[in-house]
PDB file of C-alpha atoms and ligand atoms in Angstrom:
ATOM      1  CA  MET A  27      91.580  70.706 -59.371  1.00  0.00           C
ATOM      2  CA  PHE A  28      94.081  68.170 -60.824  1.00  0.00           C
ATOM      3  CA  TRP A  29      92.273  67.127 -63.982  1.00  0.00           C
ATOM      4  CA  PRO A  30      92.914  70.016 -66.468  1.00  0.00           C
ATOM      5  CA  LYS A  31      96.596  70.096 -65.486  1.00  0.00           C
ATOM      6  CA  ALA A  32      96.767  66.290 -65.725  1.00  0.00           C
ATOM      7  CA  GLN A  33      95.671  66.418 -69.362  1.00  0.00           C
ATOM      8  CA  GLN A  34      98.524  68.829 -70.190  1.00  0.00           C
ATOM      9  CA  VAL A  35     101.031  66.586 -68.411  1.00  0.00           C
ATOM     10  CA  ILE A  36      99.658  63.539 -70.260  1.00  0.00           C
ATOM     11  CA  ASP A  37     100.125  65.261 -73.633  1.00  0.00           C
ATOM     12  CA  GLN A  38     103.727  66.169 -72.779  1.00  0.00           C
ATOM     13  CA  ALA A  39     104.565  62.742 -71.338  1.00  0.00           C
ATOM     14  CA  LEU A  40     103.126  60.969 -74.386  1.00  0.00           C
ATOM     15  CA  LEU A  41     105.282  63.125 -76.655  1.00  0.00           C
ATOM     16  CA  ALA A  42     108.322  62.440 -74.494  1.00  0.00           C
ATOM     17  CA  GLY A  43     107.541  58.705 -74.494  1.00  0.00           C
ATOM     18  CA  THR A  44     107.570  58.487 -70.689  1.00  0.00           C
ATOM     19  CA  LEU A  45     103.862  57.681 -70.248  1.00  0.00           C
ATOM     20  CA  LEU A  46     103.225  54.083 -71.265  1.00  0.00           C
ATOM     21  CA  PRO A  47      99.473  53.412 -71.525  1.00  0.00           C
ATOM     22  CA  ILE A  48      98.329  49.788 -71.526  1.00  0.00           C
ATOM     23  CA  SER A  49      96.321  49.523 -74.703  1.00  0.00           C
ATOM     24  CA  THR A  50      93.025  47.667 -74.230  1.00  0.00           C
ATOM     25  CA  GLU A  51      89.703  47.133 -75.960  1.00  0.00           C
ATOM     26  CA  PRO A  52      86.502  47.142 -73.930  1.00  0.00           C
ATOM     27  CA  LYS A  53      84.198  44.087 -73.981  1.00  0.00           C
ATOM     28  CA  ALA A  54      80.853  43.923 -72.206  1.00  0.00           C
ATOM     29  CA  LEU A  55      79.896  40.943 -70.076  1.00  0.00           C
ATOM     30  CA  ARG A  56      76.306  40.918 -68.826  1.00  0.00           C
ATOM     31  CA  GLU A  57      75.457  39.012 -65.658  1.00  0.00           C
ATOM     32  CA  GLU A  58      72.378  39.406 -63.461  1.00  0.00           C
ATOM     33  CA  GLY A  59      71.497  42.719 -65.145  1.00  0.00           C
ATOM     34  CA  VAL A  60      74.982  44.217 -64.649  1.00  0.00           C
ATOM     35  CA  ASP A  61      77.080  45.141 -67.702  1.00  0.00           C
ATOM     36  CA  TYR A  62      80.598  44.475 -66.469  1.00  0.00           C
ATOM     37  CA  ILE A  63      83.381  46.024 -68.537  1.00  0.00           C
ATOM     38  CA  LEU A  64      86.300  43.775 -69.418  1.00  0.00           C
ATOM     39  CA  HIS A  65      89.377  45.633 -70.675  1.00  0.00           C
ATOM     40  CA  LYS A  66      91.143  43.144 -72.900  1.00  0.00           C
ATOM     41  CA  ILE A  67      94.814  43.934 -73.444  1.00  0.00           C
ATOM     42  CA  THR A  68      95.409  44.342 -77.176  1.00  0.00           C
ATOM     43  CA  THR A  69      98.126  42.310 -78.820  1.00  0.00           C
ATOM     44  CA  ASN A  70      99.849  45.486 -80.005  1.00  0.00           C
ATOM     45  CA  SER A  71     100.063  46.903 -76.455  1.00  0.00           C
ATOM     46  CA  THR A  72     103.505  48.448 -76.274  1.00  0.00           C
ATOM     47  CA  VAL A  73     103.994  48.190 -72.521  1.00  0.00           C
ATOM     48  CA  LYS A  74     106.708  45.800 -71.569  1.00  0.00           C
ATOM     49  CA  PHE A  75     107.089  45.368 -67.828  1.00  0.00           C
ATOM     50  CA  SER A  76     110.731  44.972 -66.879  1.00  0.00           C
ATOM     51  CA  PRO A  77     111.478  43.520 -63.458  1.00  0.00           C
ATOM     52  CA  LYS A  78     112.668  46.175 -61.016  1.00  0.00           C
ATOM     53  CA  PRO A  79     114.817  45.574 -57.962  1.00  0.00           C
ATOM     54  CA  ALA A  80     112.661  44.888 -54.900  1.00  0.00           C
ATOM     55  CA  GLU A  81     113.829  48.084 -53.198  1.00  0.00           C
ATOM     56  CA  PHE A  82     112.918  50.306 -56.180  1.00  0.00           C
ATOM     57  CA  ASN A  83     110.304  52.866 -55.137  1.00  0.00           C
ATOM     58  CA  PRO A  84     108.706  54.553 -58.193  1.00  0.00           C
ATOM     59  CA  PHE A  85     107.225  57.304 -56.011  1.00  0.00           C
ATOM     60  CA  LEU A  86     110.378  58.316 -54.115  1.00  0.00           C
ATOM     61  CA  PRO A  87     111.891  59.821 -56.051  1.00  0.00           C
ATOM     62  CA  TYR A  88     109.099  59.994 -58.588  1.00  0.00           C
ATOM     63  CA  ASP A  89     109.547  60.341 -62.335  1.00  0.00           C
ATOM     64  CA  SER A  90     109.344  64.130 -62.775  1.00  0.00           C
ATOM     65  CA  SER A  91     107.477  63.791 -66.085  1.00  0.00           C
ATOM     66  CA  MET A  92     104.588  62.196 -64.100  1.00  0.00           C
ATOM     67  CA  TYR A  93     104.247  65.190 -61.760  1.00  0.00           C
ATOM     68  CA  VAL A  94     100.877  66.961 -61.940  1.00  0.00           C
ATOM     69  CA  SER A  95     100.701  69.027 -58.781  1.00  0.00           C
ATOM     70  CA  ASP A  96     101.229  69.133 -55.064  1.00  0.00           C
ATOM     71  CA  ALA A  97      98.218  67.859 -53.123  1.00  0.00           C
ATOM     72  CA  GLY A  98      98.420  69.780 -49.883  1.00  0.00           C
ATOM     73  CA  SER A  99     101.690  69.883 -47.973  1.00  0.00           C
ATOM     74  CA  ASP A 100     102.228  66.120 -47.521  1.00  0.00           C
ATOM     75  CA  HIS A 101     101.298  64.618 -50.907  1.00  0.00           C
ATOM     76  CA  VAL A 102     101.917  64.934 -54.631  1.00  0.00           C
ATOM     77  CA  CYS A 103      99.570  64.133 -57.482  1.00  0.00           C
ATOM     78  CA  LEU A 104     101.288  62.028 -60.183  1.00  0.00           C
ATOM     79  CA  LEU A 105     100.155  60.333 -63.367  1.00  0.00           C
ATOM     80  CA  ASN A 106     100.063  56.567 -63.243  1.00  0.00           C
ATOM     81  CA  LYS A 107     102.857  55.683 -65.666  1.00  0.00           C
ATOM     82  CA  PHE A 108     101.079  52.561 -66.980  1.00  0.00           C
ATOM     83  CA  PRO A 109      97.426  53.604 -67.215  1.00  0.00           C
ATOM     84  CA  VAL A 110      94.467  51.632 -68.508  1.00  0.00           C
ATOM     85  CA  PHE A 111      92.131  54.547 -67.740  1.00  0.00           C
ATOM     86  CA  SER A 112      93.258  57.998 -68.773  1.00  0.00           C
ATOM     87  CA  PRO A 113      93.767  60.159 -66.798  1.00  0.00           C
ATOM     88  CA  HIS A 114      94.740  57.882 -63.938  1.00  0.00           C
ATOM     89  CA  LEU A 115      96.060  59.895 -61.002  1.00  0.00           C
ATOM     90  CA  LEU A 116      98.004  58.792 -57.937  1.00  0.00           C
ATOM     91  CA  ILE A 117      98.026  60.799 -54.726  1.00  0.00           C
ATOM     92  CA  CYS A 118     101.325  59.785 -53.146  1.00  0.00           C
ATOM     93  CA  SER A 119     102.801  60.768 -49.811  1.00  0.00           C
ATOM     94  CA  LYS A 120     105.951  62.900 -50.132  1.00  0.00           C
ATOM     95  CA  THR A 121     107.811  60.812 -47.581  1.00  0.00           C
ATOM     96  CA  PHE A 122     107.702  57.048 -47.235  1.00  0.00           C
ATOM     97  CA  VAL A 123     104.561  55.884 -45.446  1.00  0.00           C
ATOM     98  CA  LYS A 124     103.640  52.206 -45.552  1.00  0.00           C
ATOM     99  CA  GLN A 125     100.577  51.482 -47.668  1.00  0.00           C
ATOM    100  CA  THR A 126      99.417  49.034 -44.997  1.00  0.00           C
ATOM    101  CA  THR A 127      99.243  51.585 -42.160  1.00  0.00           C
ATOM    102  CA  ALA A 128      95.816  53.171 -41.675  1.00  0.00           C
ATOM    103  CA  LEU A 129      94.801  56.208 -43.718  1.00  0.00           C
ATOM    104  CA  THR A 130      95.056  59.561 -41.931  1.00  0.00           C
ATOM    105  CA  GLN A 131      93.214  62.865 -42.052  1.00  0.00           C
ATOM    106  CA  GLN A 132      95.971  64.262 -44.306  1.00  0.00           C
ATOM    107  CA  ASP A 133      95.482  61.344 -46.714  1.00  0.00           C
ATOM    108  CA  PHE A 134      91.744  61.997 -46.967  1.00  0.00           C
ATOM    109  CA  ASP A 135      92.297  65.770 -47.299  1.00  0.00           C
ATOM    110  CA  ALA A 136      94.703  65.257 -50.207  1.00  0.00           C
ATOM    111  CA  TRP A 137      92.585  62.542 -51.854  1.00  0.00           C
ATOM    112  CA  LEU A 138      89.442  64.695 -51.752  1.00  0.00           C
ATOM    113  CA  MET A 139      91.191  67.471 -53.657  1.00  0.00           C
ATOM    114  CA  GLY A 140      90.604  65.332 -56.754  1.00  0.00           C
ATOM    115  CA  PHE A 141      86.826  65.100 -56.250  1.00  0.00           C
ATOM    116  CA  ASP A 142      85.624  68.097 -58.236  1.00  0.00           C
ATOM    117  CA  ASP A 143      83.087  66.242 -60.370  1.00  0.00           C
ATOM    118  CA  ASP A 144      80.422  63.544 -59.981  1.00  0.00           C
ATOM    119  CA  ASP A 145      82.254  61.059 -62.215  1.00  0.00           C
ATOM    120  CA  VAL A 146      85.442  60.934 -60.136  1.00  0.00           C
ATOM    121  CA  PHE A 147      86.171  57.473 -58.731  1.00  0.00           C
ATOM    122  CA  GLY A 148      88.732  57.053 -55.983  1.00  0.00           C
ATOM    123  CA  PHE A 149      90.119  53.747 -54.818  1.00  0.00           C
ATOM    124  CA  TYR A 150      92.695  52.400 -52.423  1.00  0.00           C
ATOM    125  CA  ASN A 151      94.426  49.047 -52.417  1.00  0.00           C
ATOM    126  CA  GLY A 152      95.407  48.398 -48.811  1.00  0.00           C
ATOM    127  CA  GLY A 153      98.193  45.829 -49.125  1.00  0.00           C
ATOM    128  CA  LYS A 154      99.381  43.208 -51.589  1.00  0.00           C
ATOM    129  CA  THR A 155      96.468  40.843 -50.984  1.00  0.00           C
ATOM    130  CA  ALA A 156      94.135  43.752 -51.798  1.00  0.00           C
ATOM    131  CA  GLY A 157      95.870  44.294 -55.155  1.00  0.00           C
ATOM    132  CA  ALA A 158      98.553  46.868 -54.312  1.00  0.00           C
ATOM    133  CA  SER A 159     101.813  46.560 -56.237  1.00  0.00           C
ATOM    134  CA  GLN A 160     103.583  49.387 -54.381  1.00  0.00           C
ATOM    135  CA  PRO A 161     104.267  49.541 -50.640  1.00  0.00           C
ATOM    136  CA  HIS A 162     104.445  53.397 -50.582  1.00  0.00           C
ATOM    137  CA  ARG A 163     101.227  55.262 -49.620  1.00  0.00           C
ATOM    138  CA  HIS A 164      99.137  56.041 -52.703  1.00  0.00           C
ATOM    139  CA  MET A 165      95.454  56.749 -53.175  1.00  0.00           C
ATOM    140  CA  GLN A 166      94.137  56.586 -56.735  1.00  0.00           C
ATOM    141  CA  LEU A 167      91.720  58.561 -58.921  1.00  0.00           C
ATOM    142  CA  VAL A 168      90.122  57.920 -62.307  1.00  0.00           C
ATOM    143  CA  LYS A 169      86.980  59.136 -64.047  1.00  0.00           C
ATOM    144  CA  ALA A 170      84.767  56.259 -65.032  1.00  0.00           C
ATOM    145  CA  GLU A 171      81.277  54.829 -65.149  1.00  0.00           C
ATOM    146  CA  LEU A 172      80.984  52.139 -62.486  1.00  0.00           C
ATOM    147  CA  PRO A 173      78.989  49.101 -63.659  1.00  0.00           C
ATOM    148  CA  LEU A 174      78.378  48.003 -60.053  1.00  0.00           C
ATOM    149  CA  ALA A 175      77.423  51.465 -58.721  1.00  0.00           C
ATOM    150  CA  GLU A 176      73.747  50.656 -58.316  1.00  0.00           C
ATOM    151  CA  VAL A 177      74.311  47.248 -56.719  1.00  0.00           C
ATOM    152  CA  ILE A 178      76.836  48.806 -54.336  1.00  0.00           C
ATOM    153  CA  SER A 179      74.757  51.826 -53.349  1.00  0.00           C
ATOM    154  CA  GLN A 180      71.756  49.577 -52.680  1.00  0.00           C
ATOM    155  CA  GLY A 181      73.912  47.525 -50.307  1.00  0.00           C
ATOM    156  CA  LYS A 182      73.379  44.333 -52.315  1.00  0.00           C
ATOM    157  CA  LEU A 183      76.926  42.953 -52.528  1.00  0.00           C
ATOM    158  CA  PRO A 184      77.098  39.331 -51.313  1.00  0.00           C
ATOM    159  CA  PHE A 185      80.297  39.616 -49.260  1.00  0.00           C
ATOM    160  CA  THR A 186      81.497  41.471 -46.172  1.00  0.00           C
ATOM    161  CA  HIS A 187      81.697  45.246 -46.610  1.00  0.00           C
ATOM    162  CA  ARG A 188      80.647  48.541 -45.038  1.00  0.00           C
ATOM    163  CA  LEU A 189      78.920  51.276 -46.992  1.00  0.00           C
ATOM    164  CA  PHE A 190      78.435  54.956 -46.130  1.00  0.00           C
ATOM    165  CA  HIS A 191      76.208  57.337 -48.106  1.00  0.00           C
ATOM    166  CA  TYR A 192      76.917  61.047 -48.494  1.00  0.00           C
ATOM    167  CA  GLN A 193      75.240  64.200 -49.806  1.00  0.00           C
ATOM    168  CA  GLN A 194      78.710  65.702 -50.112  1.00  0.00           C
ATOM    169  CA  LEU A 195      82.193  64.533 -49.217  1.00  0.00           C
ATOM    170  CA  ASP A 196      83.682  65.878 -46.035  1.00  0.00           C
ATOM    171  CA  PRO A 197      87.190  64.672 -45.092  1.00  0.00           C
ATOM    172  CA  GLN A 198      86.540  64.526 -41.332  1.00  0.00           C
ATOM    173  CA  THR A 199      83.385  62.455 -41.772  1.00  0.00           C
ATOM    174  CA  LEU A 200      85.194  60.137 -44.184  1.00  0.00           C
ATOM    175  CA  LEU A 201      88.015  59.526 -41.721  1.00  0.00           C
ATOM    176  CA  GLN A 202      85.547  58.847 -38.913  1.00  0.00           C
ATOM    177  CA  ASP A 203      83.519  56.395 -41.030  1.00  0.00           C
ATOM    178  CA  TYR A 204      86.697  54.746 -42.318  1.00  0.00           C
ATOM    179  CA  LYS A 205      87.920  54.176 -38.741  1.00  0.00           C
ATOM    180  CA  THR A 206      84.533  52.825 -37.674  1.00  0.00           C
ATOM    181  CA  ALA A 207      84.507  50.360 -40.586  1.00  0.00           C
ATOM    182  CA  MET A 208      88.116  49.266 -40.089  1.00  0.00           C
ATOM    183  CA  LEU A 209      87.580  48.561 -36.390  1.00  0.00           C
ATOM    184  CA  ASP A 210      84.193  46.988 -36.937  1.00  0.00           C
ATOM    185  CA  MET A 211      85.545  44.517 -39.512  1.00  0.00           C
ATOM    186  CA  GLY A 212      88.707  43.778 -37.504  1.00  0.00           C
ATOM    187  CA  LEU A 213      90.964  45.255 -40.199  1.00  0.00           C
ATOM    188  CA  PHE A 214      92.705  47.917 -38.166  1.00  0.00           C
ATOM    189  CA  ASP A 215      96.202  47.461 -36.783  1.00  0.00           C
ATOM    190  CA  GLU A 216      98.535  50.210 -35.627  1.00  0.00           C
ATOM    191  CA  TYR A 217     101.429  48.886 -37.773  1.00  0.00           C
ATOM    192  CA  GLU A 218      99.900  46.763 -40.494  1.00  0.00           C
ATOM    193  CA  CYS A 219      96.189  46.702 -41.307  1.00  0.00           C
ATOM    194  CA  LYS A 220      94.684  43.563 -42.805  1.00  0.00           C
ATOM    195  CA  ALA A 221      94.086  43.594 -46.580  1.00  0.00           C
ATOM    196  CA  TYR A 222      91.199  45.815 -47.706  1.00  0.00           C
ATOM    197  CA  ASN A 223      89.975  48.112 -50.441  1.00  0.00           C
ATOM    198  CA  VAL A 224      88.314  51.507 -50.266  1.00  0.00           C
ATOM    199  CA  LEU A 225      86.042  52.623 -53.108  1.00  0.00           C
ATOM    200  CA  LEU A 226      85.050  56.288 -53.002  1.00  0.00           C
ATOM    201  CA  THR A 227      82.630  58.282 -55.158  1.00  0.00           C
ATOM    202  CA  SER A 228      80.942  61.640 -54.582  1.00  0.00           C
ATOM    203  CA  ARG A 229      77.926  59.750 -53.156  1.00  0.00           C
ATOM    204  CA  TRP A 230      79.315  56.864 -51.114  1.00  0.00           C
ATOM    205  CA  MET A 231      82.351  55.133 -49.641  1.00  0.00           C
ATOM    206  CA  MET A 232      82.669  51.347 -49.456  1.00  0.00           C
ATOM    207  CA  ILE A 233      85.293  49.412 -47.515  1.00  0.00           C
ATOM    208  CA  LEU A 234      85.764  45.676 -47.969  1.00  0.00           C
ATOM    209  CA  PRO A 235      88.212  43.114 -46.619  1.00  0.00           C
ATOM    210  CA  ARG A 236      90.099  40.959 -49.101  1.00  0.00           C
ATOM    211  CA  SER A 237      91.243  37.355 -49.005  1.00  0.00           C
ATOM    212  CA  ALA A 238      93.129  37.111 -52.326  1.00  0.00           C
ATOM    213  CA  ASN A 239      94.478  39.380 -55.053  1.00  0.00           C
ATOM    214  CA  LYS A 240      93.893  36.900 -57.868  1.00  0.00           C
ATOM    215  CA  LYS A 241      92.097  33.771 -58.873  1.00  0.00           C
ATOM    216  CA  ASP A 242      93.008  31.476 -61.755  1.00  0.00           C
ATOM    217  CA  GLY A 243      95.488  34.042 -63.062  1.00  0.00           C
ATOM    218  CA  ILE A 244      92.989  36.929 -63.097  1.00  0.00           C
ATOM    219  CA  PHE A 245      94.090  39.778 -60.874  1.00  0.00           C
ATOM    220  CA  ALA A 246      91.741  41.896 -58.749  1.00  0.00           C
ATOM    221  CA  ASN A 247      92.253  45.184 -56.987  1.00  0.00           C
ATOM    222  CA  ALA A 248      89.690  47.774 -55.853  1.00  0.00           C
ATOM    223  CA  ILE A 249      88.733  48.663 -59.447  1.00  0.00           C
ATOM    224  CA  ASN A 250      87.339  45.173 -60.000  1.00  0.00           C
ATOM    225  CA  TYR A 251      84.804  45.792 -57.233  1.00  0.00           C
ATOM    226  CA  SER A 252      83.428  48.683 -59.314  1.00  0.00           C
ATOM    227  CA  GLY A 253      82.777  46.276 -62.216  1.00  0.00           C
ATOM    228  CA  HIS A 254      85.897  46.774 -64.377  1.00  0.00           C
ATOM    229  CA  PHE A 255      88.284  43.895 -65.168  1.00  0.00           C
ATOM    230  CA  LEU A 256      91.652  43.831 -66.898  1.00  0.00           C
ATOM    231  CA  VAL A 257      92.028  40.594 -68.856  1.00  0.00           C
ATOM    232  CA  LYS A 258      94.947  39.324 -70.909  1.00  0.00           C
ATOM    233  CA  ASN A 259      93.099  37.370 -73.570  1.00  0.00           C
ATOM    234  CA  GLU A 260      89.905  35.665 -74.772  1.00  0.00           C
ATOM    235  CA  GLU A 261      90.540  32.679 -72.498  1.00  0.00           C
ATOM    236  CA  GLN A 262      90.419  34.856 -69.400  1.00  0.00           C
ATOM    237  CA  MET A 263      87.192  36.428 -70.657  1.00  0.00           C
ATOM    238  CA  GLU A 264      85.630  33.004 -71.101  1.00  0.00           C
ATOM    239  CA  GLN A 265      86.961  31.912 -67.730  1.00  0.00           C
ATOM    240  CA  LEU A 266      85.265  34.866 -66.029  1.00  0.00           C
ATOM    241  CA  SER A 267      82.047  34.316 -67.874  1.00  0.00           C
ATOM    242  CA  GLU A 268      81.960  30.604 -66.944  1.00  0.00           C
ATOM    243  CA  HIS A 269      82.997  31.101 -63.336  1.00  0.00           C
ATOM    244  CA  GLY A 270      80.671  34.092 -62.866  1.00  0.00           C
ATOM    245  CA  VAL A 271      81.941  37.608 -62.312  1.00  0.00           C
ATOM    246  CA  MET A 272      80.215  38.123 -58.966  1.00  0.00           C
ATOM    247  CA  GLN A 273      81.428  34.701 -57.855  1.00  0.00           C
ATOM    248  CA  PHE A 274      84.983  35.786 -58.740  1.00  0.00           C
ATOM    249  CA  LEU A 275      84.582  38.939 -56.625  1.00  0.00           C
ATOM    250  CA  LYS A 276      83.173  36.864 -53.769  1.00  0.00           C
ATOM    251  CA  ASP A 277      86.096  34.449 -53.973  1.00  0.00           C
ATOM    252  CA  CYS A 278      88.612  37.297 -53.528  1.00  0.00           C
ATOM    253  CA  ALA A 279      86.621  38.942 -50.697  1.00  0.00           C
ATOM    254  CA  ILE A 280      85.398  37.589 -47.340  1.00  0.00           C
ATOM    255  CA  ALA A 281      82.119  35.746 -46.895  1.00  0.00           C
ATOM    256  CA  THR A 282      79.365  37.583 -45.016  1.00  0.00           C
TER     257      THR A 282
HETATM  258  P1  LIG B 315      98.905  49.683 -57.202  1.00  0.00           P
HETATM  259  O1  LIG B 315      99.348  48.667 -58.213  1.00  0.00           O
HETATM  260  O2  LIG B 315      97.458  49.678 -56.892  1.00  0.00           O
HETATM  261  O3  LIG B 315      99.768  49.627 -55.969  1.00  0.00           O
HETATM  262  O4  LIG B 315      99.136  51.111 -57.843  1.00  0.00           O
HETATM  263  C1  LIG B 315     100.421  51.560 -58.204  1.00  0.00           C
HETATM  264  C2  LIG B 315     100.410  52.065 -59.610  1.00  0.00           C
HETATM  265  O5  LIG B 315     101.632  52.741 -59.835  1.00  0.00           O
HETATM  266  C3  LIG B 315     100.305  50.974 -60.659  1.00  0.00           C
HETATM  267  O6  LIG B 315      99.046  51.084 -61.299  1.00  0.00           O
HETATM  268  C4  LIG B 315     101.457  51.273 -61.625  1.00  0.00           C
HETATM  269  O7  LIG B 315     101.010  51.318 -62.948  1.00  0.00           O
HETATM  270  C5  LIG B 315     101.911  52.658 -61.204  1.00  0.00           C
HETATM  271  N1  LIG B 315     103.339  52.909 -61.398  1.00  0.00           N
HETATM  272  C6  LIG B 315     104.353  52.023 -61.413  1.00  0.00           C
HETATM  273  N2  LIG B 315     105.532  52.661 -61.617  1.00  0.00           N
HETATM  274  C7  LIG B 315     105.250  53.988 -61.706  1.00  0.00           C
HETATM  275  C8  LIG B 315     106.021  55.172 -61.892  1.00  0.00           C
HETATM  276  N3  LIG B 315     107.361  55.141 -62.035  1.00  0.00           N
HETATM  277  N4  LIG B 315     105.382  56.364 -61.923  1.00  0.00           N
HETATM  278  C9  LIG B 315     104.040  56.426 -61.797  1.00  0.00           C
HETATM  279  N5  LIG B 315     103.259  55.348 -61.639  1.00  0.00           N
HETATM  280  C10 LIG B 315     103.847  54.143 -61.572  1.00  0.00           C
END
């Protein structure tokens, strides 16, 4: 339900100069039959990240030109101001909730409002070590092909994770499975869960613990575990290719 409105908001925000896409070019990197997609930042990318004070919360208050819609009574749907994928939506809590506390039924209800098509990909970066840059609760949504979809859905990833298959997404079932996985992998804590990612499609949910958010200067959040990488230059592409993409993912996850 957010996507048509999001496109209108994108058009307006681009005209107003408030949406600042990170310009990239896609490069394929084949490994073990998987065509990973590397998004190489182009030299003419206009985004300049200026340091913000530590207490600055971009979601409270949010930039009104990023507003797409309410998402139930407790969340808003915003555009990601610095997108690589477009549209890139954020489902943010209206009040401050720590990103590292466990997801709730309301979070899943709001998140699922964005799943109106088979190509919707949801992800969650649970804490800094899992790739989160913001401490305020936000689930994320993009529409993208996932290079690792087959490997994931066949349960073939070589690091600790839990995978649940679905015919259709039901928020109560998702919450139950999420809790089971979090407890089972020792990630749950009432105040501050250990670092983890959630990857959610219309057919499955995967939850994995994380040990690091970067390796050799290459950053990894939940998106990387779908097979997409953001790289700064040719050197980082070569680095990944030499090190091995799956090895990189293993290094930032937890051994089985
Ligand atoms: P994460 O880095 O996974 O915690 O996701 C937070 C996202 O918020 C990042 O991808 C940023 O690009 C995005 N972001 C940062 N500042 C703003 C803002 N003022 N409005 C909307 N999105 C933002």
